[in-house]
Structure formats: C-alpha cells, structure tokens
Amino acid sequence: MQDLSFISNMSDEDAYLFKRCVRRLLDTTFLVKDKEEKLYQFVASESNRYDMNQYLAVIGYKVVVEEQMGVAMLQPNDDDKETVGLKRLNLYHFDQRHMKLLLVLWLLFLERMGYEEAVYVTVGEIIDKCRLYDIELTPVEFKKAYATFRRFCLIDYSDDITKEDGAVRLYPSLQFCLDIGQLKQVMAEFVEQEDFEAADMADLEEAESEESDE
C-alpha cells in the first residue's frame, strides 16, 4: 500500500494545487502550459510529480510531463497497462469521424509548429483539409467535435466556430491524444483510397520514429 502521509505535510497552497491538478487530469487527461501555466508548473516540478504519482498509483495512473512541448498528461501506470478489466477503462472512445478530424488537426499542427509560439488555424482551413481527404461532417458534427476536443485541452476557440474565419487554437497535446497504432489505422483508409499526401505520410513516419527513439 502506498504511503500517502506526505499530503498532510503540504502547505495549504500546495495541497490546494495538488487537488486541482489531480482533479483536472482525471477530468481532461491533459494540462497544457499555455492554457493553465500555474497548474502545469506545479506538476512539472519533479518533487510534486513524484508525490502525485504516488497518489495516482493507487488507482492505476501516472503523470508524464513532456517539457519541450509544455504538456502534462495522465497515463495508465506501467503495472496496470495489461491488467484485464483495467487497461482500457481510461480511454475515451472517439468515433471514426472524430478520429479523422483529430488527424486533420494533428497534421495542421505539425505544418505550423515551430513558426510561432501559438498555433492557430481558421475553421475554413480545417474544412479545406477535411475536403482534401473526403472527410464529411455536418456543421452540428463539427461543433460537437470541437466542444469535445476543447474539453480534453486539445484545442481552444473563442470566435464563432460556425464561420469559416473563426480561429481555432491547436495545442501540442494533439500529438499525444492518439497513439501511433490508431493513427496508422485511420491513415490506412486514406492510403487505400489514394487520398493521403506524401508529405502527410512523412509527418506520420517522423512522429513514429521519434516515439521509437524515446
């Protein structure tokens, strides 16, 4: 059994931040530095993260921080990854259309990252990219998908997303919301249809190579 006595030794402020971070991660999976810097910095502290992982291990989770991208994320504890009945409980199941839209957002993020601190695209650019790969969603489906993605700190928006000039901010957490296996599954459909661009396939192969190197 984990020793959780450290919680009673925290200052009031640290105890408050600890609770907020845990609840936020359990609700949204990701903490993004650009969105919630104070919570992210608390988790990014090695000592705080150690305590948090001690606490989360009781329910089979751990926190991983990708400092270069400024993303903290909740993942299954290594000991529970293959435990029958537990290993898929933490997963949110996107439908195929949402997964394809996530892929489009991920590709748009990769195209723009590095050129400026924050990555923004317009609704029109998202729609154009979807059309390129014959991804068809109704305005209601787009709006529902955007709301779901914002809940999990993958995107944000304040403009009217029903208009093509509405701005959508893409967060680096997009790179971690689907594993390579899921991305390959979705991309395979495009490859079969000969719809997928060589440059986009190269982005996937580069991402897969980086994951293998970690």
GROMACS .gro file of C-alpha atoms in nm:
model
  214
    1MET     CA    1   0.000   0.000   0.000
    2GLN     CA    2   0.129   0.346  -0.092
    3ASP     CA    3   0.232   0.581   0.190
    4LEU     CA    4   0.024   0.896   0.137
    5SER     CA    5   0.121   1.072   0.459
    6PHE     CA    6   0.301   1.341   0.257
    7ILE     CA    7  -0.036   1.500   0.182
    8SER     CA    8  -0.088   1.605   0.543
    9ASN     CA    9   0.255   1.772   0.543
   10MET     CA   10   0.179   2.000   0.248
   11SER     CA   11   0.121   2.371   0.286
   12ASP     CA   12  -0.236   2.486   0.231
   13GLU     CA   13  -0.148   2.630  -0.111
   14ASP     CA   14   0.036   2.317  -0.226
   15ALA     CA   15  -0.248   2.095  -0.103
   16TYR     CA   16  -0.494   2.309  -0.298
   17LEU     CA   17  -0.285   2.294  -0.617
   18PHE     CA   18  -0.230   1.921  -0.570
   19LYS     CA   19  -0.605   1.858  -0.555
   20ARG     CA   20  -0.676   2.086  -0.850
   21CYS     CA   21  -0.412   1.918  -1.066
   22VAL     CA   22  -0.530   1.567  -0.985
   23ARG     CA   23  -0.894   1.650  -1.049
   24ARG     CA   24  -0.810   1.835  -1.369
   25LEU     CA   25  -0.602   1.549  -1.505
   26LEU     CA   26  -0.868   1.293  -1.420
   27ASP     CA   27  -1.126   1.507  -1.598
   28THR     CA   28  -0.935   1.627  -1.905
   29THR     CA   29  -0.627   1.397  -1.930
   30PHE     CA   30  -0.401   1.688  -2.027
   31LEU     CA   31  -0.261   2.002  -1.864
   32VAL     CA   32  -0.120   2.243  -2.121
   33LYS     CA   33   0.132   2.503  -2.012
   34ASP     CA   34  -0.004   2.768  -2.248
   35LYS     CA   35  -0.356   2.724  -2.109
   36GLU     CA   36  -0.305   2.657  -1.735
   37GLU     CA   37   0.052   2.756  -1.660
   38LYS     CA   38   0.025   2.755  -1.279
   39LEU     CA   39  -0.115   2.401  -1.267
   40TYR     CA   40   0.131   2.281  -1.530
   41GLN     CA   41   0.430   2.426  -1.343
   42PHE     CA   42   0.314   2.256  -1.023
   43VAL     CA   43   0.301   1.917  -1.196
   44ALA     CA   44   0.626   1.981  -1.383
   45SER     CA   45   0.813   2.013  -1.051
   46GLU     CA   46   0.990   1.681  -1.004
   47SER     CA   47   0.909   1.657  -0.632
   48ASN     CA   48   0.542   1.741  -0.684
   49ARG     CA   49   0.519   1.494  -0.970
   50TYR     CA   50   0.673   1.221  -0.755
   51ASP     CA   51   0.409   1.282  -0.485
   52MET     CA   52   0.133   1.292  -0.743
   53ASN     CA   53   0.244   0.964  -0.895
   54GLN     CA   54   0.249   0.804  -0.551
   55TYR     CA   55  -0.111   0.915  -0.506
   56LEU     CA   56  -0.230   0.821  -0.856
   57ALA     CA   57  -0.062   0.480  -0.845
   58VAL     CA   58  -0.334   0.369  -0.603
   59ILE     CA   59  -0.589   0.394  -0.886
   60GLY     CA   60  -0.355   0.279  -1.162
   61TYR     CA   61  -0.240   0.606  -1.316
   62LYS     CA   62   0.074   0.815  -1.352
   63VAL     CA   63   0.158   1.164  -1.477
   64VAL     CA   64   0.403   1.213  -1.761
   65VAL     CA   65   0.543   1.557  -1.848
   66GLU     CA   66   0.668   1.647  -2.196
   67GLU     CA   67   0.865   1.959  -2.107
   68GLN     CA   68   0.967   2.051  -2.461
   69MET     CA   69   0.603   2.072  -2.569
   70GLY     CA   70   0.470   2.202  -2.236
   71VAL     CA   71   0.221   1.919  -2.183
   72ALA     CA   72   0.146   1.711  -1.873
   73MET     CA   73  -0.068   1.403  -1.932
   74LEU     CA   74  -0.235   1.123  -1.743
   75GLN     CA   75  -0.137   0.772  -1.850
   76PRO     CA   76  -0.202   0.420  -1.721
   77ASN     CA   77   0.050   0.307  -1.463
   78ASP     CA   78   0.301   0.066  -1.617
   79ASP     CA   79   0.198  -0.209  -1.373
   80ASP     CA   80  -0.166  -0.187  -1.484
   81LYS     CA   81  -0.128  -0.145  -1.861
   82GLU     CA   82  -0.206  -0.510  -1.931
   83THR     CA   83  -0.436  -0.579  -1.638
   84VAL     CA   84  -0.755  -0.734  -1.770
   85GLY     CA   85  -1.052  -0.510  -1.698
   86LEU     CA   86  -0.837  -0.202  -1.632
   87LYS     CA   87  -0.622  -0.138  -1.936
   88ARG     CA   88  -0.895   0.029  -2.146
   89LEU     CA   89  -1.109   0.188  -1.877
   90ASN     CA   90  -0.931   0.522  -1.901
   91LEU     CA   91  -0.975   0.559  -2.276
   92TYR     CA   92  -1.225   0.796  -2.434
   93HIS     CA   93  -1.360   0.630  -2.746
   94PHE     CA   94  -1.380   0.874  -3.036
   95ASP     CA   95  -1.591   0.765  -3.329
   96GLN     CA   96  -1.425   0.726  -3.669
   97ARG     CA   97  -1.524   1.070  -3.794
   98HIS     CA   98  -1.388   1.238  -3.484
   99MET     CA   99  -1.066   1.039  -3.516
  100LYS     CA  100  -1.028   1.155  -3.875
  101LEU     CA  101  -1.089   1.515  -3.771
  102LEU     CA  102  -0.830   1.475  -3.493
  103LEU     CA  103  -0.586   1.352  -3.756
  104VAL     CA  104  -0.653   1.661  -3.967
  105LEU     CA  105  -0.595   1.889  -3.668
  106TRP     CA  106  -0.277   1.699  -3.582
  107LEU     CA  107  -0.145   1.744  -3.937
  108LEU     CA  108  -0.231   2.114  -3.936
  109PHE     CA  109  -0.046   2.149  -3.605
  110LEU     CA  110   0.262   1.974  -3.747
  111GLU     CA  111   0.258   2.201  -4.052
  112ARG     CA  112   0.264   2.516  -3.838
  113MET     CA  113   0.455   2.429  -3.522
  114GLY     CA  114   0.791   2.598  -3.489
  115TYR     CA  115   0.696   2.906  -3.688
  116GLU     CA  116   0.528   3.084  -3.399
  117GLU     CA  117   0.461   3.023  -3.033
  118ALA     CA  118   0.088   2.969  -3.060
  119VAL     CA  119  -0.059   2.765  -3.345
  120TYR     CA  120  -0.385   2.894  -3.488
  121VAL     CA  121  -0.591   2.783  -3.786
  122THR     CA  122  -0.922   2.902  -3.921
  123VAL     CA  123  -1.235   2.691  -3.942
  124GLY     CA  124  -1.210   2.731  -4.319
  125GLU     CA  125  -0.861   2.580  -4.323
  126ILE     CA  126  -0.985   2.282  -4.122
  127ILE     CA  127  -1.278   2.232  -4.360
  128ASP     CA  128  -1.048   2.255  -4.664
  129LYS     CA  129  -0.814   1.993  -4.518
  130CYS     CA  130  -1.111   1.767  -4.444
  131ARG     CA  131  -1.237   1.805  -4.801
  132LEU     CA  132  -0.893   1.710  -4.929
  133TYR     CA  133  -0.938   1.369  -4.767
  134ASP     CA  134  -1.314   1.335  -4.830
  135ILE     CA  135  -1.399   1.375  -4.462
  136GLU     CA  136  -1.758   1.490  -4.442
  137LEU     CA  137  -1.908   1.628  -4.122
  138THR     CA  138  -2.218   1.838  -4.081
  139PRO     CA  139  -2.192   2.177  -3.905
  140VAL     CA  140  -2.354   2.019  -3.599
  141GLU     CA  141  -2.098   1.734  -3.602
  142PHE     CA  142  -1.810   1.982  -3.633
  143LYS     CA  143  -1.943   2.187  -3.342
  144LYS     CA  144  -1.988   1.879  -3.123
  145ALA     CA  145  -1.638   1.756  -3.208
  146TYR     CA  146  -1.480   2.094  -3.131
  147ALA     CA  147  -1.653   2.102  -2.792
  148THR     CA  148  -1.524   1.752  -2.709
  149PHE     CA  149  -1.170   1.837  -2.818
  150ARG     CA  150  -1.174   2.156  -2.611
  151ARG     CA  151  -1.287   1.962  -2.306
  152PHE     CA  152  -0.973   1.749  -2.332
  153CYS     CA  153  -0.745   2.054  -2.381
  154LEU     CA  154  -0.663   1.964  -2.741
  155ILE     CA  155  -0.791   2.289  -2.892
  156ASP     CA  156  -0.946   2.617  -2.783
  157TYR     CA  157  -1.156   2.881  -2.952
  158SER     CA  158  -1.343   3.198  -2.870
  159ASP     CA  159  -1.467   3.307  -3.210
  160ASP     CA  160  -1.786   3.184  -3.370
  161ILE     CA  161  -1.678   2.843  -3.497
  162THR     CA  162  -1.975   2.830  -3.732
  163LYS     CA  163  -1.795   3.085  -3.953
  164GLU     CA  164  -1.506   2.995  -4.181
  165ASP     CA  165  -1.290   3.281  -4.049
  166GLY     CA  166  -1.335   3.166  -3.688
  167ALA     CA  167  -0.998   3.098  -3.521
  168VAL     CA  168  -0.911   2.768  -3.353
  169ARG     CA  169  -0.600   2.732  -3.140
  170LEU     CA  170  -0.425   2.397  -3.168
  171TYR     CA  171  -0.248   2.274  -2.856
  172PRO     CA  172   0.058   2.044  -2.858
  173SER     CA  173  -0.147   1.786  -2.666
  174LEU     CA  174  -0.283   1.687  -3.010
  175GLN     CA  175   0.041   1.496  -3.058
  176PHE     CA  176  -0.038   1.267  -2.766
  177CYS     CA  177  -0.414   1.208  -2.788
  178LEU     CA  178  -0.389   0.920  -3.037
  179ASP     CA  179  -0.123   0.654  -3.033
  180ILE     CA  180   0.068   0.561  -3.348
  181GLY     CA  181  -0.139   0.246  -3.393
  182GLN     CA  182  -0.462   0.447  -3.403
  183LEU     CA  183  -0.311   0.698  -3.644
  184LYS     CA  184  -0.196   0.421  -3.875
  185GLN     CA  185  -0.541   0.266  -3.871
  186VAL     CA  186  -0.705   0.591  -3.978
  187MET     CA  187  -0.434   0.673  -4.232
  188ALA     CA  188  -0.460   0.327  -4.387
  189GLU     CA  189  -0.808   0.415  -4.507
  190PHE     CA  190  -0.673   0.720  -4.688
  191VAL     CA  191  -0.384   0.525  -4.839
  192GLU     CA  192  -0.627   0.264  -4.974
  193GLN     CA  193  -0.825   0.546  -5.133
  194GLU     CA  194  -0.501   0.702  -5.263
  195ASP     CA  195  -0.606   1.023  -5.090
  196PHE     CA  196  -0.320   1.071  -4.850
  197GLU     CA  197  -0.045   1.314  -4.947
  198ALA     CA  198   0.316   1.201  -4.935
  199ALA     CA  199   0.410   1.495  -4.712
  200ASP     CA  200   0.146   1.396  -4.458
  201MET     CA  201   0.260   1.034  -4.456
  202ALA     CA  202   0.615   1.160  -4.396
  203ASP     CA  203   0.487   1.350  -4.091
  204LEU     CA  204   0.347   1.027  -3.950
  205GLU     CA  205   0.666   0.833  -4.016
  206GLU     CA  206   0.870   1.107  -3.847
  207ALA     CA  207   0.641   1.101  -3.543
  208GLU     CA  208   0.663   0.722  -3.526
  209SER     CA  209   1.043   0.741  -3.543
  210GLU     CA  210   1.053   0.994  -3.257
  211GLU     CA  211   0.828   0.773  -3.043
  212SER     CA  212   1.052   0.472  -3.107
  213ASP     CA  213   1.359   0.670  -3.000
  214GLU     CA  214   1.208   0.764  -2.662
   0.00000   0.00000   0.00000
